[in-house]
Amino acid sequence: MTVRIGVIGTGAIGRDHARRIQQVLSGGTITALSDVNRASAEAVRADIAPEATVFDTGEDLIASTDVDAVLVTSWGATHEQYVLAAIAAGKPCFCEKPLATTAEGAKRIVDAEVAHGRRLVQVGFMRRYDEGYVALKAALSQTGAPIMVHAAHRNPTVPEAYTTPMAIHDTLIHEIDVFRWLLEDDYVSARVTFPRSCARTHAKLRDPQIVTLTTAKGVVINTEIFVNCHYGYDIQCQVVGEDGVASLPEPMAIRMRLNASLQNPILTDWKDRFVASYDVELQDFLKAAAQGTASGPTAWDGYMAAVASDACVRAQEAEGEAIAITYPDRPDLYTQG
Amino acid sequence: MTVRIGVIGTGAIGRDHARRIQQVLSGGTITALSDVNRASAEAVRADIAPEATVFDTGEDLIASTDVDAVLVTSWGATHEQYVLAAIAAGKPCFCEKPLATTAEGAKRIVDAEVAHGRRLVQVGFMRRYDEGYVALKAALSQTGAPIMVHAAHRNPTVPEAYTTPMAIHDTLIHEIDVFRWLLEDDYVSARVTFPRSCARTHAKLRDPQIVTLTTAKGVVINTEIFVNCHYGYDIQCQVVGEDGVASLPEPMAIRMRLNASLQNPILTDWKDRFVASYDVELQDFLKAAAQGTASGPTAWDGYMAAVASDACVRAQEAEGEAIAITYPDRPDLYTQG
Amino acid sequence: MTVRIGVIGTGAIGRDHARRIQQVLSGGTITALSDVNRASAEAVRADIAPEATVFDTGEDLIASTDVDAVLVTSWGATHEQYVLAAIAAGKPCFCEKPLATTAEGAKRIVDAEVAHGRRLVQVGFMRRYDEGYVALKAALSQTGAPIMVHAAHRNPTVPEAYTTPMAIHDTLIHEIDVFRWLLEDDYVSARVTFPRSCARTHAKLRDPQIVTLTTAKGVVINTEIFVNCHYGYDIQCQVVGEDGVASLPEPMAIRMRLNASLQNPILTDWKDRFVASYDVELQDFLKAAAQGTASGPTAWDGYMAAVASDACVRAQEAEGEAIAITYPDRPDLYTQG
Amino acid sequence: MTVRIGVIGTGAIGRDHARRIQQVLSGGTITALSDVNRASAEAVRADIAPEATVFDTGEDLIASTDVDAVLVTSWGATHEQYVLAAIAAGKPCFCEKPLATTAEGAKRIVDAEVAHGRRLVQVGFMRRYDEGYVALKAALSQTGAPIMVHAAHRNPTVPEAYTTPMAIHDTLIHEIDVFRWLLEDDYVSARVTFPRSCARTHAKLRDPQIVTLTTAKGVVINTEIFVNCHYGYDIQCQVVGEDGVASLPEPMAIRMRLNASLQNPILTDWKDRFVASYDVELQDFLKAAAQGTASGPTAWDGYMAAVASDACVRAQEAEGEAIAITYPDRPDLYTQG
């Protein structure tokens, strides 16, 4: 069965996902498009999915009988309404980050899905599909129960519009989700430590910073966020367990001996780092959608990421103090597997 | 357009390619199957391609109006006849190694394709699609014109049926093709040096051996073949150029600190080493087949590999002596790009 | 000139230093020995320094006209008295860690040396002489002004007698000194975070722990101390600067491909890790002593290490809270170079 | 006991060895100096060994009752005469490479030492004392009996005066000796293969070249010699054994993340690569000389290196042909240990 997909929001990421489904992945076809800027949707139809219908609104698209499942890749502030509409229509829905712009909004989605009684939502936390993280998680069976994680999220530079809280909501959000999955654990507190800021940062951004998360199982996770690190885009993760240490692999690169240096390139653009994992996550969505359900990162994961992010921002404001992270009990819907 | 594919030969590799086209890749569908053992083709239909037709013969399959393009994954001795039939039918054809069991047979395919006037054949040299080799080739622009290659092809163990010449035809064949592509060069001579054989080998196999190939541009390539190396399946390649040295990356692996050892796993099964490149090569085939043609490794490449392999086997027999490698001029059909 | 050395304390480290001076290094000779257990000193004389005189007390040894300079390698509680005696005698003195068992005691030595007006004391912080740290310090000129340090001090196992504060006084003490030297900076606060303790620890030891030191220049240093890490003795240090990241090299080891693993051994005994640096530090002592003075780690460094250690122990007790580190102005004697 | 050393030849290497003995090592003192350029010997006396006597001739120096042992660091053509004189005087003698300028000359030294009946000569093959090679040799116990060696000896550039045979006599000579020691084996044939020469070489030098040595035990050793490799001074060695592969470690270097590159420096000057091993080899000489004998690389090793070098030069001339390497039986004097 070929899953008929409607895409709401045809900006860069929506277009790219449409291309994946039409040209790379198996089992899906784009039948519907919608964008607040209709011309954008028309362009994707022309370039990528000539047989798709362009709808005036996301709600119309979701309602169409030609649509089996939905990709929500619109502006973040609109995610909640479309995901809720897809749940109401009983259609599987892949939603890019954030699931909602507030924890409360994410909780409304969780509640709606729980009420529906079957998983329909996959959140676009693609790192869980990265072959490096997948292999790292598998390796933890050898290194023993985790006790500490030392991590870094480095970016060469950010624009003036990037402020201190965005280091949490736009940057650390990936670590927040992937470490919950990696450790199969939940956060109980957050603390932020600020070294002196680097010379390359600007007035509205304290950079770098170190976020310390502790988990219910007692793991301490230190993540350096350094978004003006200059040298490259670099994601580091080392897990220290009872029996040993396992590290996230470096991206594939050619090692060269050149000009008195043994060297290999480091990526500079975040878009190149996890590009392969987008294919895998969407293929996973198509496979589950063909069964009328969803797999991968859940609405609950999206909600928990929102809760933890909010706490981290409060921890930034309370520099050096530990902020408790609390959340309701996990609904049964999300405890399978 | 969805390319309708017929698969001739539904053993392990044929079945796996059928699965790729049905479940992983975009743009193709399996419409026809054939195997000397009809039950095998029926099983693939049942498991993977329920809408396909099973044909009595490969020739019938090629002739079917429901087949746009053909995968030849049958027993090696039958490749030539099916590829020739596909060319006669003007249908794109992906043929697994070897293109033919003799250089003469491969040459007949070249001649038929040249007479046809358009590329229809892609040979299954998947290493050209491996991301490591692709990156290595790109890196050569930094390390300067190649002068030497140091390579190794190691396998943990081989059965008693594996004899000395098979180290060329079944093992080195991959290096023979990929180095021609990597260096954009042709071979002019081969020499084989035998160290003492390892203790784990058997009576009919001298193992390891070192094959020295020289190219028209004067590059010397030393490749160690060691198929009872015990420790793992390991493919090494280092290119020494005018300005520096570039090396094939190791496969992605998790580095662990464990038991007084800094370690990462080495693969032991060759099937795991280039598994991702099979997807890429077949996607490339589907893309070209949609245009009624073929890309990637050509029939000429298959022929040249056969010619070089034959010379290497003669070089084994003439232990220590250089054997010249000669071949006709390259037809214009194969000089594009 | 050959410097005539007296050794006070002929246990393991005293005997080893005597061996170095007699058999490995240039410019020194052991002329005097003393130990609370006279038989121990006699044994070193018999085995290593047959021409040395055994003295009843350290004070007698210091007073001897056959002694130009002194090694204090006795029980820690006696260090202060011997160092003060050496200063009083105007003789260069190499003192193993700790310089004194309290910060106050270390301060008395600083005051005595300042009153003397010339450096006479070298403290046995051998890491400053490790070729890895020396190279790391040199590399910081390329990676820019330091902002963060991520470090780890791991030991396979410790006995029951090792308690939580010893993780500071016996283990972190090396990082405390070497990071001051590496960064050319002083500490202003300490915080200790405890993950859950590992399964292999015992009742009196919380293990691992993470010590966060901040410096006057605003650098944040996170050091993991994990003394039951099981897998090996492992010292890690990564410095993140304005322009890049530099890491302490791994100890020299042979990388092997063996048993489906790419591996190299990790040390398990701390005594092997910095063994070469003991030679270098003592050669440095001999060279300066020949001029009647001392170089390398100063009494002030020993005092500062004691001050910071005390703060770290208080930070352990105040789990999670930042403890300020304060100290008097640095005397002029210690600002040269 | 302090060994009184006379140095014949006070150029760069002689001066440096004198400095080692006076300022770095234990157990030796320079008492005598001699150089064809007397001013050079006077300068070393003034700078390094003020109590030494300057002799008019090497023979006078050897005869002096103030000299227990001799360093021969003069011009290569004079080595044989001084080593023979030292043997005649029954004094231990450290001789820099080459032991003699011809195999016949080296054989005369062997014969003289055998006639004397006790080892007196150590040849300056310092690589045997390099900690990397020492560790590699130890690792062979894990990787099993050697079958192949893949090696490279790369130098950034050479002057016009460096001709093709010098790649053997001045460059490969180190591999020739160290592989005999590493493998505990002897050579039986040599073959040289020339790729196209690199663009940076000059008229009298074919560069790079690959020397294939086979041993009595059946090991095949391929060594690339590339003395205009441009990027650095780089010594590579990988031993393939029955059970696995072991590699010579890279020199200690700081890995940095900098400018979109993960990098560490590569040496460019050969003098930096094995500098530490000179200390170790001379300390070994001093220790044996104190017992009136010699250890380390023997006169027989020097002779065998000369025999193999001569064969390699003939193999260069016979491009592509295997040249047999023959030599007399090893005298009993050299079979101990």
mmCIF file of N, CA and C in Angstrom, chain B residues 145-148 150-152 154 191 193-200 208-210 212 214 217-220 222 224-226 228-231 236 238 240-245 320-321, chain D residues 145-148 150-152 154 191 193-200 208-210 212 214 217-220 222 224-226 228-231 236 238 240-245 320-321:
data_model
loop_
_atom_site.group_PDB
_atom_site.id
_atom_site.type_symbol
_atom_site.label_atom_id
_atom_site.label_comp_id
_atom_site.label_asym_id
_atom_site.label_seq_id
_atom_site.Cartn_x
_atom_site.Cartn_y
_atom_site.Cartn_z
ATOM 1 N N ALA B 145 48.060 14.525 -7.575
ATOM 2 C CA ALA B 145 48.001 13.397 -8.509
ATOM 3 C C ALA B 145 48.523 12.130 -7.835
ATOM 4 N N PRO B 146 47.756 11.045 -7.906
ATOM 5 C CA PRO B 146 48.175 9.801 -7.241
ATOM 6 C C PRO B 146 49.469 9.216 -7.810
ATOM 7 N N ILE B 147 50.252 8.633 -6.927
ATOM 8 C CA ILE B 147 51.498 7.965 -7.331
ATOM 9 C C ILE B 147 51.504 6.507 -6.874
ATOM 10 N N MET B 148 50.968 6.258 -5.696
ATOM 11 C CA MET B 148 50.935 4.895 -5.157
ATOM 12 C C MET B 148 49.624 4.677 -4.422
ATOM 13 N N HIS B 150 48.277 1.885 -1.419
ATOM 14 C CA HIS B 150 48.532 0.744 -0.536
ATOM 15 C C HIS B 150 47.168 0.263 -0.057
ATOM 16 N N ALA B 151 46.848 -0.988 -0.346
ATOM 17 C CA ALA B 151 45.497 -1.456 -0.048
ATOM 18 C C ALA B 151 45.537 -2.845 0.567
ATOM 19 N N ALA B 152 44.457 -3.192 1.222
ATOM 20 C CA ALA B 152 44.326 -4.546 1.768
ATOM 21 C C ALA B 152 42.870 -4.965 1.689
ATOM 22 N N ARG B 154 40.916 -7.965 3.441
ATOM 23 C CA ARG B 154 41.075 -9.065 4.409
ATOM 24 C C ARG B 154 39.717 -9.632 4.797
ATOM 25 N N ARG B 191 51.653 -8.118 -11.064
ATOM 26 C CA ARG B 191 52.646 -9.028 -10.501
ATOM 27 C C ARG B 191 52.080 -9.530 -9.171
ATOM 28 N N THR B 193 53.109 -11.452 -5.537
ATOM 29 C CA THR B 193 54.144 -11.917 -4.616
ATOM 30 C C THR B 193 53.472 -12.729 -3.512
ATOM 31 N N PHE B 194 54.019 -13.867 -3.231
ATOM 32 C CA PHE B 194 53.464 -14.709 -2.168
ATOM 33 C C PHE B 194 54.405 -14.753 -0.970
ATOM 34 N N PRO B 195 54.000 -14.219 0.166
ATOM 35 C CA PRO B 195 54.743 -14.521 1.397
ATOM 36 C C PRO B 195 54.510 -16.006 1.726
ATOM 37 N N ARG B 196 55.117 -16.493 2.793
ATOM 38 C CA ARG B 196 54.740 -17.820 3.262
ATOM 39 C C ARG B 196 53.236 -17.812 3.499
ATOM 40 N N SER B 197 52.602 -18.933 3.292
ATOM 41 C CA SER B 197 51.161 -18.986 3.549
ATOM 42 C C SER B 197 50.898 -19.042 5.047
ATOM 43 N N CYS B 198 49.751 -18.495 5.422
ATOM 44 C CA CYS B 198 49.397 -18.484 6.839
ATOM 45 C C CYS B 198 49.020 -19.891 7.292
ATOM 46 N N ALA B 199 49.100 -20.116 8.567
ATOM 47 C CA ALA B 199 48.851 -21.450 9.121
ATOM 48 C C ALA B 199 47.398 -21.881 8.942
ATOM 49 N N ARG B 200 46.488 -20.913 8.847
ATOM 50 C CA ARG B 200 45.067 -21.267 8.774
ATOM 51 C C ARG B 200 44.587 -21.603 7.360
ATOM 52 N N PRO B 208 48.400 -15.303 2.626
ATOM 53 C CA PRO B 208 48.006 -14.167 1.792
ATOM 54 C C PRO B 208 48.842 -14.058 0.514
ATOM 55 N N GLN B 209 48.524 -13.041 -0.271
ATOM 56 C CA GLN B 209 49.292 -12.710 -1.450
ATOM 57 C C GLN B 209 49.241 -11.198 -1.635
ATOM 58 N N ILE B 210 50.218 -10.690 -2.369
ATOM 59 C CA ILE B 210 50.251 -9.244 -2.634
ATOM 60 C C ILE B 210 50.242 -9.060 -4.145
ATOM 61 N N THR B 212 50.514 -6.561 -7.230
ATOM 62 C CA THR B 212 51.026 -5.246 -7.622
ATOM 63 C C THR B 212 50.527 -4.930 -9.021
ATOM 64 N N THR B 214 50.281 -1.973 -11.977
ATOM 65 C CA THR B 214 50.772 -0.659 -12.409
ATOM 66 C C THR B 214 49.812 -0.127 -13.454
ATOM 67 N N LYS B 217 49.234 5.580 -16.124
ATOM 68 C CA LYS B 217 49.806 6.853 -15.660
ATOM 69 C C LYS B 217 51.016 6.645 -14.755
ATOM 70 N N GLY B 218 51.390 5.368 -14.521
ATOM 71 C CA GLY B 218 52.584 5.101 -13.712
ATOM 72 C C GLY B 218 52.328 4.922 -12.227
ATOM 73 N N VAL B 219 51.079 4.789 -11.840
ATOM 74 C CA VAL B 219 50.767 4.532 -10.437
ATOM 75 C C VAL B 219 51.060 3.062 -10.121
ATOM 76 N N VAL B 220 51.639 2.807 -8.964
ATOM 77 C CA VAL B 220 51.843 1.436 -8.487
ATOM 78 C C VAL B 220 50.880 1.179 -7.334
ATOM 79 N N ASN B 222 49.742 -1.603 -4.572
ATOM 80 C CA ASN B 222 49.970 -2.872 -3.879
ATOM 81 C C ASN B 222 48.730 -3.218 -3.072
ATOM 82 N N GLU B 224 47.206 -6.148 -0.651
ATOM 83 C CA GLU B 224 47.302 -7.399 0.100
ATOM 84 C C GLU B 224 45.937 -8.079 0.063
ATOM 85 N N ILE B 225 45.920 -9.339 -0.292
ATOM 86 C CA ILE B 225 44.710 -10.154 -0.179
ATOM 87 C C ILE B 225 44.994 -11.201 0.895
ATOM 88 N N PHE B 226 44.181 -11.188 1.918
ATOM 89 C CA PHE B 226 44.444 -12.118 3.036
ATOM 90 C C PHE B 226 43.072 -12.597 3.510
ATOM 91 N N ASN B 228 42.274 -15.395 5.126
ATOM 92 C CA ASN B 228 42.216 -16.130 6.400
ATOM 93 C C ASN B 228 42.854 -15.290 7.495
ATOM 94 N N CYS B 229 42.572 -14.007 7.476
ATOM 95 C CA CYS B 229 43.268 -13.105 8.408
ATOM 96 C C CYS B 229 42.747 -13.250 9.832
ATOM 97 N N HIS B 230 41.640 -13.938 9.985
ATOM 98 C CA HIS B 230 41.129 -14.301 11.301
ATOM 99 C C HIS B 230 40.426 -13.174 12.048
ATOM 100 N N TYR B 231 41.047 -11.978 12.073
ATOM 101 C CA TYR B 231 40.526 -10.962 13.001
ATOM 102 C C TYR B 231 39.282 -10.248 12.516
ATOM 103 N N GLN B 236 41.170 -1.831 3.451
ATOM 104 C CA GLN B 236 42.045 -0.677 3.675
ATOM 105 C C GLN B 236 42.485 -0.105 2.338
ATOM 106 N N GLN B 238 44.919 3.327 1.005
ATOM 107 C CA GLN B 238 45.626 4.585 1.231
ATOM 108 C C GLN B 238 46.209 5.024 -0.113
ATOM 109 N N VAL B 240 48.641 7.641 -2.022
ATOM 110 C CA VAL B 240 49.744 8.581 -1.830
ATOM 111 C C VAL B 240 49.856 9.433 -3.085
ATOM 112 N N GLY B 241 49.694 10.728 -2.913
ATOM 113 C CA GLY B 241 49.744 11.630 -4.058
ATOM 114 C C GLY B 241 50.924 12.579 -3.971
ATOM 115 N N GLU B 242 50.989 13.446 -4.938
ATOM 116 C CA GLU B 242 52.092 14.421 -5.002
ATOM 117 C C GLU B 242 52.177 15.269 -3.738
ATOM 118 N N ASP B 243 51.047 15.576 -3.136
ATOM 119 C CA ASP B 243 51.035 16.547 -2.029
ATOM 120 C C ASP B 243 50.673 15.945 -0.678
ATOM 121 N N GLY B 244 50.188 14.702 -0.669
ATOM 122 C CA GLY B 244 49.783 14.144 0.609
ATOM 123 C C GLY B 244 49.172 12.773 0.448
ATOM 124 N N VAL B 245 48.631 12.295 1.531
ATOM 125 C CA VAL B 245 48.108 10.932 1.605
ATOM 126 C C VAL B 245 46.664 10.992 2.087
ATOM 127 N N GLY B 320 55.903 -13.736 -9.135
ATOM 128 C CA GLY B 320 57.015 -12.800 -9.107
ATOM 129 C C GLY B 320 57.275 -12.093 -10.423
ATOM 130 N N GLU B 321 56.684 -12.584 -11.500
ATOM 131 C CA GLU B 321 56.926 -11.944 -12.797
ATOM 132 C C GLU B 321 55.801 -10.989 -13.144
ATOM 133 N N ALA D 145 52.651 -14.881 14.517
ATOM 134 C CA ALA D 145 53.865 -14.878 13.700
ATOM 135 C C ALA D 145 53.685 -13.965 12.496
ATOM 136 N N PRO D 146 54.634 -13.067 12.261
ATOM 137 C CA PRO D 146 54.517 -12.107 11.155
ATOM 138 C C PRO D 146 54.505 -12.787 9.784
ATOM 139 N N ILE D 147 53.737 -12.214 8.876
ATOM 140 C CA ILE D 147 53.673 -12.705 7.499
ATOM 141 C C ILE D 147 54.009 -11.594 6.514
ATOM 142 N N MET D 148 53.579 -10.392 6.810
ATOM 143 C CA MET D 148 53.837 -9.253 5.925
ATOM 144 C C MET D 148 54.125 -8.022 6.772
ATOM 145 N N HIS D 150 53.985 -3.767 6.004
ATOM 146 C CA HIS D 150 53.748 -2.640 5.099
ATOM 147 C C HIS D 150 54.351 -1.414 5.765
ATOM 148 N N ALA D 151 55.308 -0.795 5.114
ATOM 149 C CA ALA D 151 56.026 0.305 5.764
ATOM 150 C C ALA D 151 56.205 1.471 4.811
ATOM 151 N N ALA D 152 56.476 2.609 5.384
ATOM 152 C CA ALA D 152 56.781 3.795 4.579
ATOM 153 C C ALA D 152 57.807 4.643 5.311
ATOM 154 N N ARG D 154 58.987 8.417 4.737
ATOM 155 C CA ARG D 154 58.715 9.618 3.940
ATOM 156 C C ARG D 154 59.430 10.826 4.536
ATOM 157 N N ARG D 191 63.641 -6.606 -4.123
ATOM 158 C CA ARG D 191 63.129 -6.165 -5.421
ATOM 159 C C ARG D 191 62.727 -4.703 -5.260
ATOM 160 N N THR D 193 60.488 -1.569 -7.070
ATOM 161 C CA THR D 193 59.504 -1.148 -8.062
ATOM 162 C C THR D 193 59.444 0.378 -8.060
ATOM 163 N N PHE D 194 59.481 0.940 -9.236
ATOM 164 C CA PHE D 194 59.406 2.396 -9.334
ATOM 165 C C PHE D 194 58.077 2.830 -9.939
ATOM 166 N N PRO D 195 57.231 3.517 -9.198
ATOM 167 C CA PRO D 195 56.102 4.204 -9.843
ATOM 168 C C PRO D 195 56.676 5.350 -10.685
ATOM 169 N N ARG D 196 55.811 6.062 -11.367
ATOM 170 C CA ARG D 196 56.299 7.306 -11.976
ATOM 171 C C ARG D 196 56.917 8.157 -10.881
ATOM 172 N N SER D 197 57.930 8.917 -11.246
ATOM 173 C CA SER D 197 58.536 9.791 -10.240
ATOM 174 C C SER D 197 57.638 10.991 -9.982
ATOM 175 N N CYS D 198 57.730 11.494 -8.763
ATOM 176 C CA CYS D 198 56.910 12.647 -8.396
ATOM 177 C C CYS D 198 57.446 13.901 -9.068
ATOM 178 N N ALA D 199 56.580 14.876 -9.174
ATOM 179 C CA ALA D 199 56.944 16.108 -9.878
ATOM 180 C C ALA D 199 58.049 16.875 -9.163
ATOM 181 N N ARG D 200 58.159 16.692 -7.838
ATOM 182 C CA ARG D 200 59.125 17.498 -7.088
ATOM 183 C C ARG D 200 60.537 16.925 -7.078
ATOM 184 N N PRO D 208 58.977 8.395 -5.775
ATOM 185 C CA PRO D 208 59.246 7.380 -4.759
ATOM 186 C C PRO D 208 59.660 6.045 -5.380
ATOM 187 N N GLN D 209 59.916 5.088 -4.499
ATOM 188 C CA GLN D 209 60.198 3.724 -4.916
ATOM 189 C C GLN D 209 59.658 2.793 -3.833
ATOM 190 N N ILE D 210 59.436 1.568 -4.227
ATOM 191 C CA ILE D 210 58.936 0.574 -3.267
ATOM 192 C C ILE D 210 59.926 -0.583 -3.235
ATOM 193 N N THR D 212 60.821 -4.232 -1.934
ATOM 194 C CA THR D 212 60.219 -5.458 -1.415
ATOM 195 C C THR D 212 61.334 -6.386 -0.946
ATOM 196 N N THR D 214 62.189 -9.959 1.064
ATOM 197 C CA THR D 214 61.630 -11.202 1.590
ATOM 198 C C THR D 214 62.631 -11.794 2.565
ATOM 199 N N LYS D 217 62.195 -16.532 6.756
ATOM 200 C CA LYS D 217 60.975 -17.158 7.263
ATOM 201 C C LYS D 217 59.783 -16.951 6.331
ATOM 202 N N GLY D 218 60.011 -16.267 5.205
ATOM 203 C CA GLY D 218 58.924 -16.113 4.235
ATOM 204 C C GLY D 218 58.100 -14.852 4.399
ATOM 205 N N VAL D 219 58.557 -13.943 5.234
ATOM 206 C CA VAL D 219 57.847 -12.668 5.385
ATOM 207 C C VAL D 219 58.150 -11.780 4.173
ATOM 208 N N VAL D 220 57.127 -11.091 3.672
ATOM 209 C CA VAL D 220 57.321 -10.101 2.612
ATOM 210 C C VAL D 220 57.128 -8.710 3.207
ATOM 211 N N ASN D 222 57.059 -4.732 2.284
ATOM 212 C CA ASN D 222 57.014 -3.665 1.290
ATOM 213 C C ASN D 222 57.264 -2.345 1.988
ATOM 214 N N GLU D 224 57.705 1.649 1.224
ATOM 215 C CA GLU D 224 57.714 2.817 0.344
ATOM 216 C C GLU D 224 58.758 3.800 0.839
ATOM 217 N N ILE D 225 59.607 4.241 -0.074
ATOM 218 C CA ILE D 225 60.551 5.322 0.236
ATOM 219 C C ILE D 225 60.123 6.515 -0.609
ATOM 220 N N PHE D 226 59.823 7.606 0.040
ATOM 221 C CA PHE D 226 59.319 8.778 -0.693
ATOM 222 C C PHE D 226 59.936 9.997 -0.012
ATOM 223 N N ASN D 228 60.488 13.031 -1.283
ATOM 224 C CA ASN D 228 59.958 14.349 -1.656
ATOM 225 C C ASN D 228 58.455 14.361 -1.432
ATOM 226 N N CYS D 229 58.018 13.771 -0.330
ATOM 227 C CA CYS D 229 56.573 13.619 -0.142
ATOM 228 C C CYS D 229 55.896 14.931 0.259
ATOM 229 N N HIS D 230 56.697 15.914 0.567
ATOM 230 C CA HIS D 230 56.216 17.282 0.786
ATOM 231 C C HIS D 230 55.514 17.500 2.133
ATOM 232 N N TYR D 231 54.640 16.573 2.534
ATOM 233 C CA TYR D 231 53.776 16.906 3.675
ATOM 234 C C TYR D 231 54.436 16.732 5.030
ATOM 235 N N GLN D 236 56.001 4.943 8.857
ATOM 236 C CA GLN D 236 54.861 4.066 9.058
ATOM 237 C C GLN D 236 55.314 2.615 9.035
ATOM 238 N N GLN D 238 53.371 -1.315 9.600
ATOM 239 C CA GLN D 238 52.254 -2.170 9.990
ATOM 240 C C GLN D 238 52.697 -3.617 9.791
ATOM 241 N N VAL D 240 51.566 -7.511 9.734
ATOM 242 C CA VAL D 240 50.412 -8.407 9.618
ATOM 243 C C VAL D 240 50.851 -9.800 10.042
ATOM 244 N N GLY D 241 50.211 -10.299 11.070
ATOM 245 C CA GLY D 241 50.576 -11.612 11.574
ATOM 246 C C GLY D 241 49.463 -12.627 11.398
ATOM 247 N N GLU D 242 49.703 -13.806 11.890
ATOM 248 C CA GLU D 242 48.730 -14.891 11.781
ATOM 249 C C GLU D 242 47.377 -14.511 12.405
ATOM 250 N N ASP D 243 47.419 -13.737 13.474
ATOM 251 C CA ASP D 243 46.199 -13.477 14.245
ATOM 252 C C ASP D 243 45.699 -12.040 14.183
ATOM 253 N N GLY D 244 46.528 -11.139 13.661
ATOM 254 C CA GLY D 244 46.085 -9.761 13.648
ATOM 255 C C GLY D 244 47.157 -8.841 13.122
ATOM 256 N N VAL D 245 46.902 -7.568 13.263
ATOM 257 C CA VAL D 245 47.755 -6.529 12.691
ATOM 258 C C VAL D 245 48.154 -5.562 13.798
ATOM 259 N N GLY D 320 62.615 -4.137 -10.939
ATOM 260 C CA GLY D 320 61.566 -5.144 -11.068
ATOM 261 C C GLY D 320 62.038 -6.566 -10.871
ATOM 262 N N GLU D 321 63.348 -6.767 -10.866
ATOM 263 C CA GLU D 321 63.853 -8.145 -10.698
ATOM 264 C C GLU D 321 64.251 -8.397 -9.254
#
